Amino acid sequence: MNIAFATSALIEIDVQNDFCPGGSLAVMDGDTVVEPLNELARTFAVAGAPVIATQDWHPAGHSSFLSAGRKPREGEILWPDHCVQGTAGADFHPKLDIKPVTIIVRKGFRPGIDSYSAFFENDRKTATGLAPYLRGLNVDTLYIGGLATDYCVYYSCMDAILQGFAVYLLVDAIRGVGYPENSIEAALDAMKIAGVKTV
Ligand code: VGL
Ligand code: ZN
Protein backbone atom coordinates (compact mmCIF):
# COMPACT_ATOMS: atom_id res chain seq x y z
CA MET A 1 0.00 0.00 0.00
CA ASN A 2 1.39 3.36 -1.04
CA ILE A 3 -0.48 5.84 1.13
CA ALA A 4 -0.38 9.62 0.60
CA PHE A 5 -0.39 10.35 4.33
CA ALA A 6 -0.49 14.13 3.93
CA THR A 7 -3.99 13.90 2.42
CA SER A 8 -5.30 10.64 3.89
CA ALA A 9 -7.16 9.58 7.02
CA LEU A 10 -7.97 6.21 8.54
CA ILE A 11 -11.52 5.63 9.78
CA GLU A 12 -12.17 2.81 12.24
CA ILE A 13 -15.91 2.16 12.31
CA ASP A 14 -17.65 1.00 15.50
CA VAL A 15 -15.05 -1.42 16.89
CA GLN A 16 -17.14 -1.80 20.03
CA ASN A 17 -17.79 -4.68 22.41
CA ASP A 18 -21.44 -5.11 21.43
CA PHE A 19 -20.41 -5.84 17.83
CA CYS A 20 -17.75 -8.35 18.90
CA PRO A 21 -18.19 -11.96 20.08
CA GLY A 22 -20.08 -11.93 23.39
CA GLY A 23 -21.76 -8.61 22.59
CA SER A 24 -25.49 -8.04 22.19
CA LEU A 25 -25.25 -7.50 18.41
CA ALA A 26 -22.19 -9.66 17.80
CA VAL A 27 -20.78 -9.80 14.31
CA MET A 28 -19.09 -13.11 13.50
CA ASP A 29 -15.32 -12.76 14.10
CA GLY A 30 -15.87 -9.05 14.71
CA ASP A 31 -12.82 -8.91 16.96
CA THR A 32 -10.52 -9.98 14.10
CA VAL A 33 -10.60 -6.43 12.70
CA VAL A 34 -8.73 -5.14 15.76
CA GLU A 35 -5.18 -6.24 14.94
CA PRO A 36 -5.06 -5.07 11.31
CA LEU A 37 -6.65 -1.75 12.30
CA ASN A 38 -4.16 -1.28 15.14
CA GLU A 39 -1.27 -1.89 12.81
CA LEU A 40 -2.55 0.60 10.27
CA ALA A 41 -3.46 3.17 12.92
CA ARG A 42 0.09 3.08 14.27
CA THR A 43 1.42 3.58 10.74
CA PHE A 44 -0.86 6.60 10.27
CA ALA A 45 0.16 8.00 13.65
CA VAL A 46 3.86 7.70 12.87
CA ALA A 47 3.22 9.56 9.60
CA GLY A 48 1.28 12.25 11.45
CA ALA A 49 -1.97 11.38 9.70
CA PRO A 50 -5.41 11.55 11.35
CA VAL A 51 -7.13 8.45 12.68
CA ILE A 52 -10.87 8.67 13.28
CA ALA A 53 -12.74 6.15 15.41
CA THR A 54 -16.53 6.10 15.38
CA GLN A 55 -18.74 4.90 18.18
CA ASP A 56 -22.37 3.89 17.93
CA TRP A 57 -23.70 5.78 20.95
CA HIS A 58 -27.37 5.25 21.71
CA PRO A 59 -29.35 6.55 24.66
CA ALA A 60 -31.21 3.85 26.60
CA GLY A 61 -34.57 3.12 24.96
CA HIS A 62 -33.37 4.30 21.53
CA SER A 63 -35.97 4.13 18.75
CA SER A 64 -33.82 1.64 16.78
CA PHE A 65 -34.14 -0.96 19.54
CA LEU A 66 -36.63 -3.84 19.21
CA SER A 67 -37.32 -3.32 22.90
CA ALA A 68 -38.83 0.08 22.11
CA GLY A 69 -41.78 -1.93 20.78
CA ARG A 70 -42.31 0.27 17.73
CA LYS A 71 -43.42 -0.93 14.30
CA PRO A 72 -40.47 -0.49 11.89
CA ARG A 73 -40.85 2.00 9.06
CA GLU A 74 -40.51 0.75 5.48
CA GLY A 75 -37.02 -0.73 4.99
CA GLU A 76 -36.03 -0.05 8.58
CA ILE A 77 -34.40 -2.72 10.76
CA LEU A 78 -34.80 -2.77 14.51
CA TRP A 79 -31.98 -4.22 16.62
CA PRO A 80 -31.41 -5.74 20.03
CA ASP A 81 -30.36 -3.13 22.60
CA HIS A 82 -26.73 -2.31 21.81
CA CYS A 83 -24.07 0.36 22.36
CA VAL A 84 -25.98 2.13 25.10
CA GLN A 85 -24.10 5.23 26.22
CA GLY A 86 -21.75 4.55 29.09
CA THR A 87 -22.17 0.76 29.12
CA ALA A 88 -19.39 -1.78 28.60
CA GLY A 89 -21.04 -2.81 25.33
CA ALA A 90 -20.51 0.68 23.95
CA ASP A 91 -16.81 0.71 24.87
CA PHE A 92 -14.22 0.11 22.21
CA HIS A 93 -12.87 -3.44 22.09
CA PRO A 94 -10.28 -3.60 24.89
CA LYS A 95 -7.50 -4.44 22.42
CA LEU A 96 -8.26 -1.52 20.09
CA ASP A 97 -5.33 0.85 20.42
CA ILE A 98 -6.85 4.27 20.88
CA LYS A 99 -3.53 6.07 21.34
CA PRO A 100 -3.22 6.76 17.58
CA VAL A 101 -6.86 7.95 17.42
CA THR A 102 -7.06 11.71 16.89
CA ILE A 103 -10.84 12.15 17.08
CA ILE A 104 -13.80 10.04 18.16
CA VAL A 105 -17.08 10.61 16.32
CA ARG A 106 -20.17 9.45 18.18
CA LYS A 107 -23.41 8.86 16.31
CA GLY A 108 -26.91 7.57 16.93
CA PHE A 109 -27.33 9.69 20.05
CA ARG A 110 -30.58 11.32 18.95
CA PRO A 111 -33.41 9.26 20.48
CA GLY A 112 -35.56 9.25 17.35
CA ILE A 113 -32.98 8.78 14.56
CA ASP A 114 -30.75 5.79 13.90
CA SER A 115 -27.35 6.41 12.39
CA TYR A 116 -25.23 3.98 10.42
CA SER A 117 -22.95 6.30 8.48
CA ALA A 118 -20.06 8.20 10.00
CA PHE A 119 -21.20 11.22 7.95
CA PHE A 120 -25.02 11.40 8.03
CA GLU A 121 -27.70 9.91 10.21
CA ASN A 122 -30.39 7.70 8.71
CA ASP A 123 -32.65 10.65 7.93
CA ARG A 124 -29.82 11.33 5.41
CA LYS A 125 -29.82 15.00 6.44
CA THR A 126 -28.45 15.26 9.96
CA ALA A 127 -24.68 15.58 9.66
CA THR A 128 -22.11 14.29 12.14
CA GLY A 129 -19.68 17.03 11.11
CA LEU A 130 -17.06 14.55 9.91
CA ALA A 131 -16.94 15.68 6.26
CA PRO A 132 -16.11 19.35 6.96
CA TYR A 133 -13.71 18.23 9.68
CA LEU A 134 -11.79 16.09 7.20
CA ARG A 135 -11.80 18.84 4.57
CA GLY A 136 -10.42 21.18 7.19
CA LEU A 137 -7.50 18.79 7.56
CA ASN A 138 -6.94 18.79 3.78
CA VAL A 139 -7.91 15.10 3.62
CA ASP A 140 -9.24 13.82 0.30
CA THR A 141 -8.62 10.07 0.67
CA LEU A 142 -10.08 7.70 3.26
CA TYR A 143 -9.07 4.22 4.38
CA ILE A 144 -12.08 2.61 6.02
CA GLY A 145 -12.46 -0.58 8.07
CA GLY A 146 -14.38 -1.88 11.07
CA LEU A 147 -17.91 -3.09 11.78
CA ALA A 148 -20.25 -3.90 10.26
CA THR A 149 -19.51 -4.37 6.55
CA ASP A 150 -23.18 -4.32 5.53
CA TYR A 151 -24.34 -1.44 7.78
CA CYS A 152 -22.10 1.19 9.26
CA VAL A 153 -19.08 0.48 7.05
CA TYR A 154 -21.29 0.33 3.96
CA TYR A 155 -23.15 3.59 4.64
CA SER A 156 -19.94 5.34 5.64
CA CYS A 157 -18.18 4.34 2.42
CA MET A 158 -21.13 5.34 0.25
CA ASP A 159 -21.48 8.73 1.96
CA ALA A 160 -17.73 9.28 1.70
CA ILE A 161 -17.94 8.80 -2.07
CA LEU A 162 -20.95 11.17 -2.26
CA GLN A 163 -18.92 13.71 -0.29
CA GLY A 164 -16.18 13.52 -2.89
CA PHE A 165 -13.55 11.50 -1.04
CA ALA A 166 -11.53 8.71 -2.61
CA VAL A 167 -12.31 5.59 -0.58
CA TYR A 168 -10.25 2.49 0.05
CA LEU A 169 -12.07 -0.31 1.87
CA LEU A 170 -9.76 -2.39 4.07
CA VAL A 171 -11.02 -5.85 3.14
CA ASP A 172 -9.02 -7.67 5.83
CA ALA A 173 -10.36 -5.34 8.53
CA ILE A 174 -14.13 -5.58 8.04
CA ARG A 175 -16.75 -8.11 9.19
CA GLY A 176 -20.49 -8.09 8.52
CA VAL A 177 -23.83 -8.90 10.14
CA GLY A 178 -25.11 -10.95 7.17
CA TYR A 179 -28.75 -10.14 7.86
CA PRO A 180 -30.87 -10.15 5.72
CA GLU A 181 -29.33 -12.94 3.65
CA ASN A 182 -26.63 -11.79 1.18
CA SER A 183 -26.47 -8.32 2.71
CA ILE A 184 -22.66 -8.49 2.87
CA GLU A 185 -22.30 -9.48 -0.79
CA ALA A 186 -24.87 -6.84 -1.82
CA ALA A 187 -23.01 -4.17 0.14
CA LEU A 188 -19.65 -5.10 -1.38
CA ASP A 189 -21.14 -5.06 -4.90
CA ALA A 190 -22.83 -1.68 -4.37
CA MET A 191 -19.64 -0.15 -2.97
CA LYS A 192 -17.63 -1.41 -5.93
CA ILE A 193 -20.13 0.09 -8.38
CA ALA A 194 -20.03 3.39 -6.46
CA GLY A 195 -16.26 3.56 -6.94
CA VAL A 196 -14.97 2.27 -3.60
CA LYS A 197 -11.61 0.59 -4.12
CA THR A 198 -10.43 -2.35 -2.05
CA VAL A 199 -7.04 -2.82 -0.43
C1 VGL B 1 -24.56 -1.01 13.37
C2 VGL B 1 -26.65 -1.93 13.38
C3 VGL B 1 -27.07 -1.02 14.33
C4 VGL B 1 -23.15 -1.02 12.83
C5 VGL B 1 -24.96 -0.07 14.31
O1 VGL B 1 -22.23 -0.51 13.49
O2 VGL B 1 -22.97 -1.57 11.72
N1 VGL B 1 -25.40 -1.91 12.90
N2 VGL B 1 -26.22 -0.09 14.78
ZN1 ZN C 1 -26.77 1.10 16.45
mmCIF file of C-alpha atoms and ligand atoms in Angstrom:
data_model
loop_
_atom_site.group_PDB
_atom_site.id
_atom_site.type_symbol
_atom_site.label_atom_id
_atom_site.label_comp_id
_atom_site.label_asym_id
_atom_site.label_seq_id
_atom_site.Cartn_x
_atom_site.Cartn_y
_atom_site.Cartn_z
ATOM 1 C CA MET A 1 0.000 0.000 0.000
ATOM 2 C CA ASN A 2 1.388 3.357 -1.045
ATOM 3 C CA ILE A 3 -0.478 5.843 1.127
ATOM 4 C CA ALA A 4 -0.382 9.622 0.601
ATOM 5 C CA PHE A 5 -0.389 10.345 4.325
ATOM 6 C CA ALA A 6 -0.492 14.130 3.935
ATOM 7 C CA THR A 7 -3.985 13.905 2.417
ATOM 8 C CA SER A 8 -5.304 10.635 3.893
ATOM 9 C CA ALA A 9 -7.156 9.580 7.018
ATOM 10 C CA LEU A 10 -7.974 6.206 8.544
ATOM 11 C CA ILE A 11 -11.524 5.632 9.784
ATOM 12 C CA GLU A 12 -12.171 2.810 12.243
ATOM 13 C CA ILE A 13 -15.913 2.163 12.307
ATOM 14 C CA ASP A 14 -17.654 0.996 15.495
ATOM 15 C CA VAL A 15 -15.050 -1.424 16.888
ATOM 16 C CA GLN A 16 -17.143 -1.800 20.026
ATOM 17 C CA ASN A 17 -17.792 -4.683 22.407
ATOM 18 C CA ASP A 18 -21.441 -5.115 21.434
ATOM 19 C CA PHE A 19 -20.409 -5.841 17.828
ATOM 20 C CA CYS A 20 -17.749 -8.350 18.898
ATOM 21 C CA PRO A 21 -18.189 -11.961 20.081
ATOM 22 C CA GLY A 22 -20.079 -11.928 23.391
ATOM 23 C CA GLY A 23 -21.761 -8.606 22.593
ATOM 24 C CA SER A 24 -25.491 -8.040 22.190
ATOM 25 C CA LEU A 25 -25.251 -7.499 18.406
ATOM 26 C CA ALA A 26 -22.193 -9.655 17.803
ATOM 27 C CA VAL A 27 -20.779 -9.804 14.308
ATOM 28 C CA MET A 28 -19.090 -13.113 13.503
ATOM 29 C CA ASP A 29 -15.317 -12.760 14.097
ATOM 30 C CA GLY A 30 -15.868 -9.052 14.706
ATOM 31 C CA ASP A 31 -12.819 -8.912 16.957
ATOM 32 C CA THR A 32 -10.516 -9.983 14.100
ATOM 33 C CA VAL A 33 -10.598 -6.433 12.703
ATOM 34 C CA VAL A 34 -8.729 -5.136 15.761
ATOM 35 C CA GLU A 35 -5.180 -6.244 14.938
ATOM 36 C CA PRO A 36 -5.064 -5.069 11.306
ATOM 37 C CA LEU A 37 -6.653 -1.746 12.298
ATOM 38 C CA ASN A 38 -4.163 -1.278 15.136
ATOM 39 C CA GLU A 39 -1.266 -1.894 12.811
ATOM 40 C CA LEU A 40 -2.552 0.595 10.265
ATOM 41 C CA ALA A 41 -3.464 3.170 12.921
ATOM 42 C CA ARG A 42 0.087 3.076 14.270
ATOM 43 C CA THR A 43 1.416 3.582 10.738
ATOM 44 C CA PHE A 44 -0.865 6.601 10.266
ATOM 45 C CA ALA A 45 0.158 8.003 13.648
ATOM 46 C CA VAL A 46 3.857 7.705 12.867
ATOM 47 C CA ALA A 47 3.217 9.557 9.602
ATOM 48 C CA GLY A 48 1.276 12.255 11.453
ATOM 49 C CA ALA A 49 -1.974 11.383 9.702
ATOM 50 C CA PRO A 50 -5.406 11.552 11.349
ATOM 51 C CA VAL A 51 -7.127 8.453 12.678
ATOM 52 C CA ILE A 52 -10.871 8.674 13.277
ATOM 53 C CA ALA A 53 -12.742 6.149 15.406
ATOM 54 C CA THR A 54 -16.528 6.101 15.377
ATOM 55 C CA GLN A 55 -18.745 4.903 18.184
ATOM 56 C CA ASP A 56 -22.371 3.887 17.933
ATOM 57 C CA TRP A 57 -23.704 5.776 20.949
ATOM 58 C CA HIS A 58 -27.373 5.247 21.709
ATOM 59 C CA PRO A 59 -29.346 6.553 24.660
ATOM 60 C CA ALA A 60 -31.207 3.846 26.603
ATOM 61 C CA GLY A 61 -34.570 3.121 24.963
ATOM 62 C CA HIS A 62 -33.366 4.301 21.531
ATOM 63 C CA SER A 63 -35.972 4.127 18.754
ATOM 64 C CA SER A 64 -33.816 1.643 16.777
ATOM 65 C CA PHE A 65 -34.142 -0.960 19.545
ATOM 66 C CA LEU A 66 -36.629 -3.838 19.214
ATOM 67 C CA SER A 67 -37.315 -3.323 22.896
ATOM 68 C CA ALA A 68 -38.826 0.083 22.114
ATOM 69 C CA GLY A 69 -41.785 -1.931 20.778
ATOM 70 C CA ARG A 70 -42.308 0.268 17.733
ATOM 71 C CA LYS A 71 -43.421 -0.931 14.302
ATOM 72 C CA PRO A 72 -40.468 -0.485 11.888
ATOM 73 C CA ARG A 73 -40.846 2.001 9.057
ATOM 74 C CA GLU A 74 -40.506 0.749 5.476
ATOM 75 C CA GLY A 75 -37.017 -0.728 4.988
ATOM 76 C CA GLU A 76 -36.026 -0.053 8.582
ATOM 77 C CA ILE A 77 -34.399 -2.722 10.757
ATOM 78 C CA LEU A 78 -34.795 -2.767 14.513
ATOM 79 C CA TRP A 79 -31.984 -4.219 16.621
ATOM 80 C CA PRO A 80 -31.406 -5.738 20.027
ATOM 81 C CA ASP A 81 -30.356 -3.131 22.598
ATOM 82 C CA HIS A 82 -26.726 -2.307 21.813
ATOM 83 C CA CYS A 83 -24.066 0.362 22.357
ATOM 84 C CA VAL A 84 -25.984 2.131 25.097
ATOM 85 C CA GLN A 85 -24.097 5.234 26.217
ATOM 86 C CA GLY A 86 -21.746 4.554 29.088
ATOM 87 C CA THR A 87 -22.167 0.763 29.117
ATOM 88 C CA ALA A 88 -19.386 -1.780 28.601
ATOM 89 C CA GLY A 89 -21.039 -2.813 25.326
ATOM 90 C CA ALA A 90 -20.505 0.681 23.947
ATOM 91 C CA ASP A 91 -16.815 0.707 24.872
ATOM 92 C CA PHE A 92 -14.219 0.110 22.208
ATOM 93 C CA HIS A 93 -12.866 -3.444 22.086
ATOM 94 C CA PRO A 94 -10.276 -3.597 24.886
ATOM 95 C CA LYS A 95 -7.502 -4.440 22.420
ATOM 96 C CA LEU A 96 -8.265 -1.522 20.093
ATOM 97 C CA ASP A 97 -5.331 0.845 20.415
ATOM 98 C CA ILE A 98 -6.847 4.272 20.875
ATOM 99 C CA LYS A 99 -3.525 6.068 21.335
ATOM 100 C CA PRO A 100 -3.223 6.761 17.579
ATOM 101 C CA VAL A 101 -6.863 7.947 17.423
ATOM 102 C CA THR A 102 -7.062 11.707 16.887
ATOM 103 C CA ILE A 103 -10.844 12.150 17.084
ATOM 104 C CA ILE A 104 -13.801 10.042 18.158
ATOM 105 C CA VAL A 105 -17.081 10.608 16.321
ATOM 106 C CA ARG A 106 -20.170 9.450 18.180
ATOM 107 C CA LYS A 107 -23.414 8.860 16.311
ATOM 108 C CA GLY A 108 -26.911 7.568 16.927
ATOM 109 C CA PHE A 109 -27.329 9.685 20.050
ATOM 110 C CA ARG A 110 -30.580 11.317 18.953
ATOM 111 C CA PRO A 111 -33.405 9.259 20.482
ATOM 112 C CA GLY A 112 -35.556 9.247 17.346
ATOM 113 C CA ILE A 113 -32.983 8.778 14.561
ATOM 114 C CA ASP A 114 -30.748 5.795 13.897
ATOM 115 C CA SER A 115 -27.349 6.412 12.388
ATOM 116 C CA TYR A 116 -25.233 3.981 10.421
ATOM 117 C CA SER A 117 -22.946 6.297 8.476
ATOM 118 C CA ALA A 118 -20.055 8.204 10.002
ATOM 119 C CA PHE A 119 -21.205 11.223 7.952
ATOM 120 C CA PHE A 120 -25.022 11.399 8.027
ATOM 121 C CA GLU A 121 -27.700 9.907 10.212
ATOM 122 C CA ASN A 122 -30.386 7.697 8.709
ATOM 123 C CA ASP A 123 -32.653 10.653 7.929
ATOM 124 C CA ARG A 124 -29.820 11.326 5.408
ATOM 125 C CA LYS A 125 -29.816 15.004 6.436
ATOM 126 C CA THR A 126 -28.448 15.263 9.962
ATOM 127 C CA ALA A 127 -24.678 15.580 9.661
ATOM 128 C CA THR A 128 -22.115 14.293 12.137
ATOM 129 C CA GLY A 129 -19.675 17.030 11.107
ATOM 130 C CA LEU A 130 -17.065 14.552 9.908
ATOM 131 C CA ALA A 131 -16.938 15.681 6.255
ATOM 132 C CA PRO A 132 -16.113 19.346 6.957
ATOM 133 C CA TYR A 133 -13.710 18.232 9.681
ATOM 134 C CA LEU A 134 -11.788 16.085 7.195
ATOM 135 C CA ARG A 135 -11.805 18.838 4.567
ATOM 136 C CA GLY A 136 -10.421 21.179 7.193
ATOM 137 C CA LEU A 137 -7.497 18.794 7.564
ATOM 138 C CA ASN A 138 -6.942 18.791 3.784
ATOM 139 C CA VAL A 139 -7.907 15.105 3.623
ATOM 140 C CA ASP A 140 -9.240 13.818 0.301
ATOM 141 C CA THR A 141 -8.623 10.069 0.671
ATOM 142 C CA LEU A 142 -10.075 7.698 3.259
ATOM 143 C CA TYR A 143 -9.073 4.218 4.375
ATOM 144 C CA ILE A 144 -12.078 2.612 6.019
ATOM 145 C CA GLY A 145 -12.463 -0.579 8.073
ATOM 146 C CA GLY A 146 -14.385 -1.876 11.072
ATOM 147 C CA LEU A 147 -17.912 -3.089 11.784
ATOM 148 C CA ALA A 148 -20.251 -3.904 10.260
ATOM 149 C CA THR A 149 -19.513 -4.367 6.546
ATOM 150 C CA ASP A 150 -23.183 -4.319 5.535
ATOM 151 C CA TYR A 151 -24.339 -1.443 7.780
ATOM 152 C CA CYS A 152 -22.096 1.192 9.262
ATOM 153 C CA VAL A 153 -19.083 0.476 7.049
ATOM 154 C CA TYR A 154 -21.291 0.327 3.962
ATOM 155 C CA TYR A 155 -23.149 3.590 4.643
ATOM 156 C CA SER A 156 -19.942 5.342 5.638
ATOM 157 C CA CYS A 157 -18.178 4.337 2.419
ATOM 158 C CA MET A 158 -21.133 5.342 0.247
ATOM 159 C CA ASP A 159 -21.482 8.730 1.959
ATOM 160 C CA ALA A 160 -17.728 9.284 1.704
ATOM 161 C CA ILE A 161 -17.937 8.803 -2.067
ATOM 162 C CA LEU A 162 -20.947 11.166 -2.262
ATOM 163 C CA GLN A 163 -18.924 13.706 -0.286
ATOM 164 C CA GLY A 164 -16.178 13.524 -2.890
ATOM 165 C CA PHE A 165 -13.549 11.500 -1.036
ATOM 166 C CA ALA A 166 -11.535 8.705 -2.606
ATOM 167 C CA VAL A 167 -12.311 5.594 -0.583
ATOM 168 C CA TYR A 168 -10.251 2.487 0.053
ATOM 169 C CA LEU A 169 -12.068 -0.306 1.866
ATOM 170 C CA LEU A 170 -9.759 -2.392 4.071
ATOM 171 C CA VAL A 171 -11.019 -5.845 3.140
ATOM 172 C CA ASP A 172 -9.020 -7.665 5.835
ATOM 173 C CA ALA A 173 -10.357 -5.343 8.530
ATOM 174 C CA ILE A 174 -14.133 -5.579 8.042
ATOM 175 C CA ARG A 175 -16.754 -8.109 9.190
ATOM 176 C CA GLY A 176 -20.493 -8.094 8.518
ATOM 177 C CA VAL A 177 -23.830 -8.898 10.137
ATOM 178 C CA GLY A 178 -25.111 -10.946 7.172
ATOM 179 C CA TYR A 179 -28.755 -10.141 7.856
ATOM 180 C CA PRO A 180 -30.869 -10.150 5.716
ATOM 181 C CA GLU A 181 -29.334 -12.937 3.646
ATOM 182 C CA ASN A 182 -26.635 -11.793 1.181
ATOM 183 C CA SER A 183 -26.473 -8.325 2.707
ATOM 184 C CA ILE A 184 -22.664 -8.489 2.870
ATOM 185 C CA GLU A 185 -22.298 -9.478 -0.794
ATOM 186 C CA ALA A 186 -24.867 -6.842 -1.821
ATOM 187 C CA ALA A 187 -23.012 -4.165 0.145
ATOM 188 C CA LEU A 188 -19.646 -5.104 -1.375
ATOM 189 C CA ASP A 189 -21.145 -5.058 -4.896
ATOM 190 C CA ALA A 190 -22.827 -1.682 -4.374
ATOM 191 C CA MET A 191 -19.641 -0.151 -2.965
ATOM 192 C CA LYS A 192 -17.634 -1.410 -5.929
ATOM 193 C CA ILE A 193 -20.134 0.086 -8.381
ATOM 194 C CA ALA A 194 -20.034 3.385 -6.463
ATOM 195 C CA GLY A 195 -16.262 3.557 -6.940
ATOM 196 C CA VAL A 196 -14.971 2.271 -3.605
ATOM 197 C CA LYS A 197 -11.607 0.590 -4.117
ATOM 198 C CA THR A 198 -10.430 -2.353 -2.051
ATOM 199 C CA VAL A 199 -7.042 -2.815 -0.429
HETATM 200 C C1 VGL B 1 -24.562 -1.010 13.365
HETATM 201 C C2 VGL B 1 -26.652 -1.929 13.384
HETATM 202 C C3 VGL B 1 -27.075 -1.019 14.327
HETATM 203 C C4 VGL B 1 -23.150 -1.024 12.831
HETATM 204 C C5 VGL B 1 -24.962 -0.072 14.307
HETATM 205 O O1 VGL B 1 -22.227 -0.512 13.493
HETATM 206 O O2 VGL B 1 -22.970 -1.571 11.716
HETATM 207 N N1 VGL B 1 -25.404 -1.911 12.899
HETATM 208 N N2 VGL B 1 -26.215 -0.091 14.777
HETATM 209 ZN ZN ZN B 2 -26.769 1.098 16.447
#
